[in-house]
């Protein structure tokens, strides 16, 4: 069975400081992992994805995530937060043998001026 | 990147009426489309999975007679909320998948969502 846990429901950082959004997953088979961002009343935009290639994945808007199998983690980072990064972020896992994807509960990122 | 559209972006209707929401993949063929429901400040809840030309597979607890899904072509899926009631008010999001490759299931691309308000 697959599952995904986002460890923080809300993260607040100052503009210009690093961002860390944590995600742990559980999967019986080789997982594909994704991070999506959702701005208020908008759909989801794909930030980045891991599909068994390089463990460090670079995405859009300066975000990146590192797949760590030993820690079953896929944390999202950004070196310097921007006001426009304020949004809801979802970590998503999908197994190679399943058509379903499982969403994390989401992390709301707030940026302080 | 792949683009998915939804129409309408928002709709207000009276209780008892039916509402149809369209989901289109604009620049790729989607063998599989998904319908999600999202309550305020919550994550997405998968309602059903539809494959082109076959019946949708509904998640446990989702009434298939209330939420009718049609996936008539590789670029269009529709969700019809029949006899809508205020408790059906929600944000409905569709996604479309390009297809599986050796790397695993294809990436899902999401539509912008449809805000349904039932009075």
GROMACS .gro file of C-alpha atoms in nm:
model
  232
    1UNK     CA    1   0.000   0.000   0.000
    2UNK     CA    2   0.111   0.351  -0.065
    3UNK     CA    3   0.075   0.658   0.152
    4UNK     CA    4   0.222   1.002   0.185
    5UNK     CA    5   0.264   1.223   0.491
    6UNK     CA    6   0.331   1.593   0.484
    7UNK     CA    7   0.478   1.666   0.821
    8UNK     CA    8   0.381   2.032   0.846
    9UNK     CA    9   0.036   2.171   0.780
   10UNK     CA   10   0.169   2.528   0.778
   11UNK     CA   11   0.514   2.672   0.721
   12UNK     CA   12   0.594   3.041   0.751
   13UNK     CA   13   0.925   3.190   0.636
   14UNK     CA   14   1.059   3.537   0.569
   15UNK     CA   15   1.110   3.653   0.215
   16UNK     CA   16   1.461   3.571   0.098
   17UNK     CA   17   1.514   3.285   0.343
   18UNK     CA   18   1.521   2.913   0.256
   19UNK     CA   19   1.208   2.702   0.227
   20UNK     CA   20   1.179   2.341   0.343
   21UNK     CA   21   0.854   2.148   0.301
   22UNK     CA   22   0.874   1.795   0.433
   23UNK     CA   23   0.723   1.484   0.280
   24UNK     CA   24   0.756   1.118   0.375
   25UNK     CA   25   0.611   0.835   0.171
   26UNK     CA   26   0.536   0.467   0.196
   27UNK     CA   27   0.528   0.245  -0.109
   28UNK     CA   28   0.548  -0.126  -0.175
   29UNK     CA   29   0.692  -0.078  -0.522
   30UNK     CA   30   0.906   0.174  -0.702
   31UNK     CA   31   0.725   0.501  -0.651
   32UNK     CA   32   0.692   0.806  -0.864
   33UNK     CA   33   0.683   1.120  -0.653
   34UNK     CA   34   0.552   1.463  -0.738
   35UNK     CA   35   0.517   1.806  -0.585
   36UNK     CA   36   0.228   2.025  -0.694
   37UNK     CA   37   0.148   2.384  -0.600
   38UNK     CA   38  -0.201   2.530  -0.572
   39UNK     CA   39  -0.267   2.900  -0.549
   40UNK     CA   40  -0.602   3.011  -0.400
   41UNK     CA   41  -0.902   2.904  -0.606
   42UNK     CA   42  -0.675   2.765  -0.876
   43UNK     CA   43  -0.593   2.422  -1.005
   44UNK     CA   44  -0.272   2.236  -0.937
   45UNK     CA   45   0.052   2.309  -1.112
   46UNK     CA   46   0.328   2.051  -1.136
   47UNK     CA   47   0.648   2.175  -0.971
   48UNK     CA   48   0.863   1.868  -1.022
   49UNK     CA   49   0.859   1.489  -1.037
   50UNK     CA   50   1.083   1.196  -0.953
   51UNK     CA   51   1.056   0.882  -1.164
   52UNK     CA   52   1.362   0.669  -1.073
   53UNK     CA   53   1.616   0.878  -1.256
   54UNK     CA   54   1.836   1.133  -1.073
   55UNK     CA   55   1.760   1.152  -0.703
   56UNK     CA   56   1.794   1.531  -0.698
   57UNK     CA   57   1.515   1.676  -0.905
   58UNK     CA   58   1.502   2.035  -1.017
   59UNK     CA   59   1.167   2.194  -1.085
   60UNK     CA   60   1.019   2.523  -1.185
   61UNK     CA   61   1.049   2.852  -0.998
   62UNK     CA   62   1.375   2.751  -0.829
   63UNK     CA   63   1.231   2.457  -0.637
   64UNK     CA   64   1.405   2.124  -0.605
   65UNK     CA   65   1.352   1.801  -0.416
   66UNK     CA   66   1.573   1.510  -0.320
   67UNK     CA   67   1.454   1.151  -0.320
   68UNK     CA   68   1.607   0.965  -0.024
   69UNK     CA   69   1.508   0.602  -0.030
   70UNK     CA   70   1.674   0.520   0.303
   71UNK     CA   71   1.467   0.789   0.473
   72UNK     CA   72   1.159   0.744   0.252
   73UNK     CA   73   1.155   1.118   0.210
   74UNK     CA   74   1.104   1.362  -0.075
   75UNK     CA   75   1.142   1.705   0.082
   76UNK     CA   76   1.089   2.019  -0.125
   77UNK     CA   77   1.336   2.305  -0.093
   78UNK     CA   78   1.405   2.648  -0.232
   79UNK     CA   79   1.709   2.859  -0.142
   80UNK     CA   80   1.530   3.192  -0.126
   81UNK     CA   81   1.158   3.241  -0.077
   82UNK     CA   82   0.962   3.492  -0.282
   83UNK     CA   83   0.628   3.646  -0.194
   84UNK     CA   84   0.473   3.475  -0.496
   85UNK     CA   85   0.560   3.135  -0.346
   86UNK     CA   86   0.280   3.171  -0.091
   87UNK     CA   87   0.042   2.884  -0.174
   88UNK     CA   88  -0.062   2.531  -0.082
   89UNK     CA   89   0.185   2.256  -0.168
   90UNK     CA   90   0.094   1.892  -0.216
   91UNK     CA   91   0.328   1.595  -0.214
   92UNK     CA   92   0.195   1.308  -0.426
   93UNK     CA   93   0.300   0.945  -0.462
   94UNK     CA   94   0.215   0.696  -0.732
   95UNK     CA   95   0.324   0.336  -0.761
   96UNK     CA   96   0.439   0.187  -1.088
   97UNK     CA   97   0.182  -0.090  -1.064
   98UNK     CA   98  -0.113   0.130  -0.981
   99UNK     CA   99  -0.302   0.390  -1.177
  100UNK     CA  100  -0.388   0.580  -0.860
  101UNK     CA  101  -0.205   0.861  -0.700
  102UNK     CA  102  -0.223   0.951  -0.335
  103UNK     CA  103  -0.218   1.311  -0.216
  104UNK     CA  104  -0.061   1.437   0.100
  105UNK     CA  105  -0.272   1.657   0.323
  106UNK     CA  106  -0.097   1.968   0.198
  107UNK     CA  107   0.132   2.231   0.347
  108UNK     CA  108   0.036   2.594   0.342
  109UNK     CA  109   0.340   2.812   0.282
  110UNK     CA  110   0.323   3.171   0.404
  111UNK     CA  111   0.588   3.428   0.323
  112UNK     CA  112   0.655   3.717   0.562
  113UNK     CA  113   0.777   4.045   0.410
  114UNK     CA  114   0.375   2.159  -2.088
  115UNK     CA  115   0.046   1.974  -2.116
  116UNK     CA  116  -0.262   2.189  -2.068
  117UNK     CA  117  -0.594   2.082  -1.923
  118UNK     CA  118  -0.896   2.309  -1.926
  119UNK     CA  119  -1.220   2.298  -1.734
  120UNK     CA  120  -1.547   2.464  -1.811
  121UNK     CA  121  -1.713   2.638  -1.646
  122UNK     CA  122  -1.471   2.783  -1.393
  123UNK     CA  123  -1.757   2.854  -1.159
  124UNK     CA  124  -2.127   2.780  -1.152
  125UNK     CA  125  -2.416   2.862  -0.923
  126UNK     CA  126  -2.731   2.655  -0.948
  127UNK     CA  127  -3.054   2.588  -0.767
  128UNK     CA  128  -3.103   2.279  -0.558
  129UNK     CA  129  -3.243   1.992  -0.764
  130UNK     CA  130  -3.089   2.092  -1.094
  131UNK     CA  131  -2.809   1.913  -1.276
  132UNK     CA  132  -2.474   2.064  -1.362
  133UNK     CA  133  -2.225   1.945  -1.622
  134UNK     CA  134  -1.853   2.016  -1.594
  135UNK     CA  135  -1.622   1.961  -1.889
  136UNK     CA  136  -1.257   1.864  -1.873
  137UNK     CA  137  -1.042   1.884  -2.185
  138UNK     CA  138  -0.682   1.798  -2.257
  139UNK     CA  139  -0.584   2.066  -2.506
  140UNK     CA  140  -0.256   1.948  -2.652
  141UNK     CA  141  -0.235   1.578  -2.576
  142UNK     CA  142  -0.447   1.267  -2.575
  143UNK     CA  143  -0.551   1.151  -2.233
  144UNK     CA  144  -0.628   0.783  -2.203
  145UNK     CA  145  -0.719   0.832  -1.840
  146UNK     CA  146  -0.887   1.122  -1.667
  147UNK     CA  147  -0.951   1.168  -1.298
  148UNK     CA  148  -1.210   1.368  -1.107
  149UNK     CA  149  -1.134   1.510  -0.765
  150UNK     CA  150  -1.328   1.702  -0.507
  151UNK     CA  151  -1.166   1.949  -0.273
  152UNK     CA  152  -1.323   2.097   0.039
  153UNK     CA  153  -1.193   2.426   0.179
  154UNK     CA  154  -0.845   2.398   0.329
  155UNK     CA  155  -0.833   2.027   0.258
  156UNK     CA  156  -0.650   1.800   0.020
  157UNK     CA  157  -0.796   1.656  -0.297
  158UNK     CA  158  -1.024   1.356  -0.271
  159UNK     CA  159  -1.032   1.122  -0.570
  160UNK     CA  160  -1.389   1.063  -0.682
  161UNK     CA  161  -1.346   0.850  -0.991
  162UNK     CA  162  -1.111   0.736  -1.264
  163UNK     CA  163  -1.228   0.724  -1.621
  164UNK     CA  164  -1.072   0.557  -1.921
  165UNK     CA  165  -1.173   0.657  -2.269
  166UNK     CA  166  -1.454   0.442  -2.400
  167UNK     CA  167  -1.524   0.252  -2.080
  168UNK     CA  168  -1.719   0.300  -1.761
  169UNK     CA  169  -1.568   0.507  -1.485
  170UNK     CA  170  -1.435   0.346  -1.171
  171UNK     CA  171  -1.571   0.518  -0.862
  172UNK     CA  172  -1.404   0.541  -0.527
  173UNK     CA  173  -1.577   0.396  -0.224
  174UNK     CA  174  -1.849   0.624  -0.095
  175UNK     CA  175  -1.897   0.815  -0.420
  176UNK     CA  176  -2.245   0.774  -0.567
  177UNK     CA  177  -2.211   0.682  -0.932
  178UNK     CA  178  -2.573   0.770  -1.005
  179UNK     CA  179  -2.524   1.116  -0.865
  180UNK     CA  180  -2.189   1.192  -1.021
  181UNK     CA  181  -2.214   1.078  -1.381
  182UNK     CA  182  -1.887   1.060  -1.569
  183UNK     CA  183  -1.850   1.028  -1.942
  184UNK     CA  184  -1.517   0.994  -2.121
  185UNK     CA  185  -1.629   0.990  -2.481
  186UNK     CA  186  -1.302   1.086  -2.644
  187UNK     CA  187  -0.932   1.102  -2.572
  188UNK     CA  188  -0.954   1.474  -2.504
  189UNK     CA  189  -1.284   1.517  -2.323
  190UNK     CA  190  -1.440   1.392  -2.001
  191UNK     CA  191  -1.753   1.529  -1.839
  192UNK     CA  192  -1.879   1.517  -1.483
  193UNK     CA  193  -2.251   1.570  -1.433
  194UNK     CA  194  -2.375   1.639  -1.082
  195UNK     CA  195  -2.735   1.526  -1.093
  196UNK     CA  196  -3.004   1.670  -0.867
  197UNK     CA  197  -2.749   1.887  -0.694
  198UNK     CA  198  -2.793   1.980  -0.330
  199UNK     CA  199  -2.611   2.235  -0.113
  200UNK     CA  200  -2.385   1.964   0.029
  201UNK     CA  201  -2.254   1.907  -0.325
  202UNK     CA  202  -2.107   2.257  -0.321
  203UNK     CA  203  -1.734   2.216  -0.360
  204UNK     CA  204  -1.432   2.273  -0.580
  205UNK     CA  205  -1.413   2.004  -0.848
  206UNK     CA  206  -1.082   1.942  -1.021
  207UNK     CA  207  -1.008   1.711  -1.310
  208UNK     CA  208  -0.677   1.577  -1.424
  209UNK     CA  209  -0.560   1.403  -1.736
  210UNK     CA  210  -0.278   1.157  -1.777
  211UNK     CA  211  -0.070   1.132  -2.089
  212UNK     CA  212  -0.007   0.763  -2.050
  213UNK     CA  213   0.235   0.524  -1.883
  214UNK     CA  214   0.591   0.478  -1.989
  215UNK     CA  215   0.871   0.254  -1.866
  216UNK     CA  216   0.943   0.509  -1.595
  217UNK     CA  217   0.608   0.447  -1.441
  218UNK     CA  218   0.262   0.601  -1.461
  219UNK     CA  219   0.240   0.913  -1.670
  220UNK     CA  220   0.223   1.249  -1.503
  221UNK     CA  221  -0.120   1.385  -1.422
  222UNK     CA  222  -0.190   1.737  -1.538
  223UNK     CA  223  -0.463   1.923  -1.357
  224UNK     CA  224  -0.735   2.153  -1.476
  225UNK     CA  225  -0.793   2.489  -1.307
  226UNK     CA  226  -1.096   2.360  -1.118
  227UNK     CA  227  -1.467   2.440  -1.113
  228UNK     CA  228  -1.628   2.607  -0.814
  229UNK     CA  229  -1.983   2.471  -0.773
  230UNK     CA  230  -2.225   2.648  -0.542
  231UNK     CA  231  -2.570   2.496  -0.495
  232UNK     CA  232  -2.827   2.727  -0.344
   0.00000   0.00000   0.00000
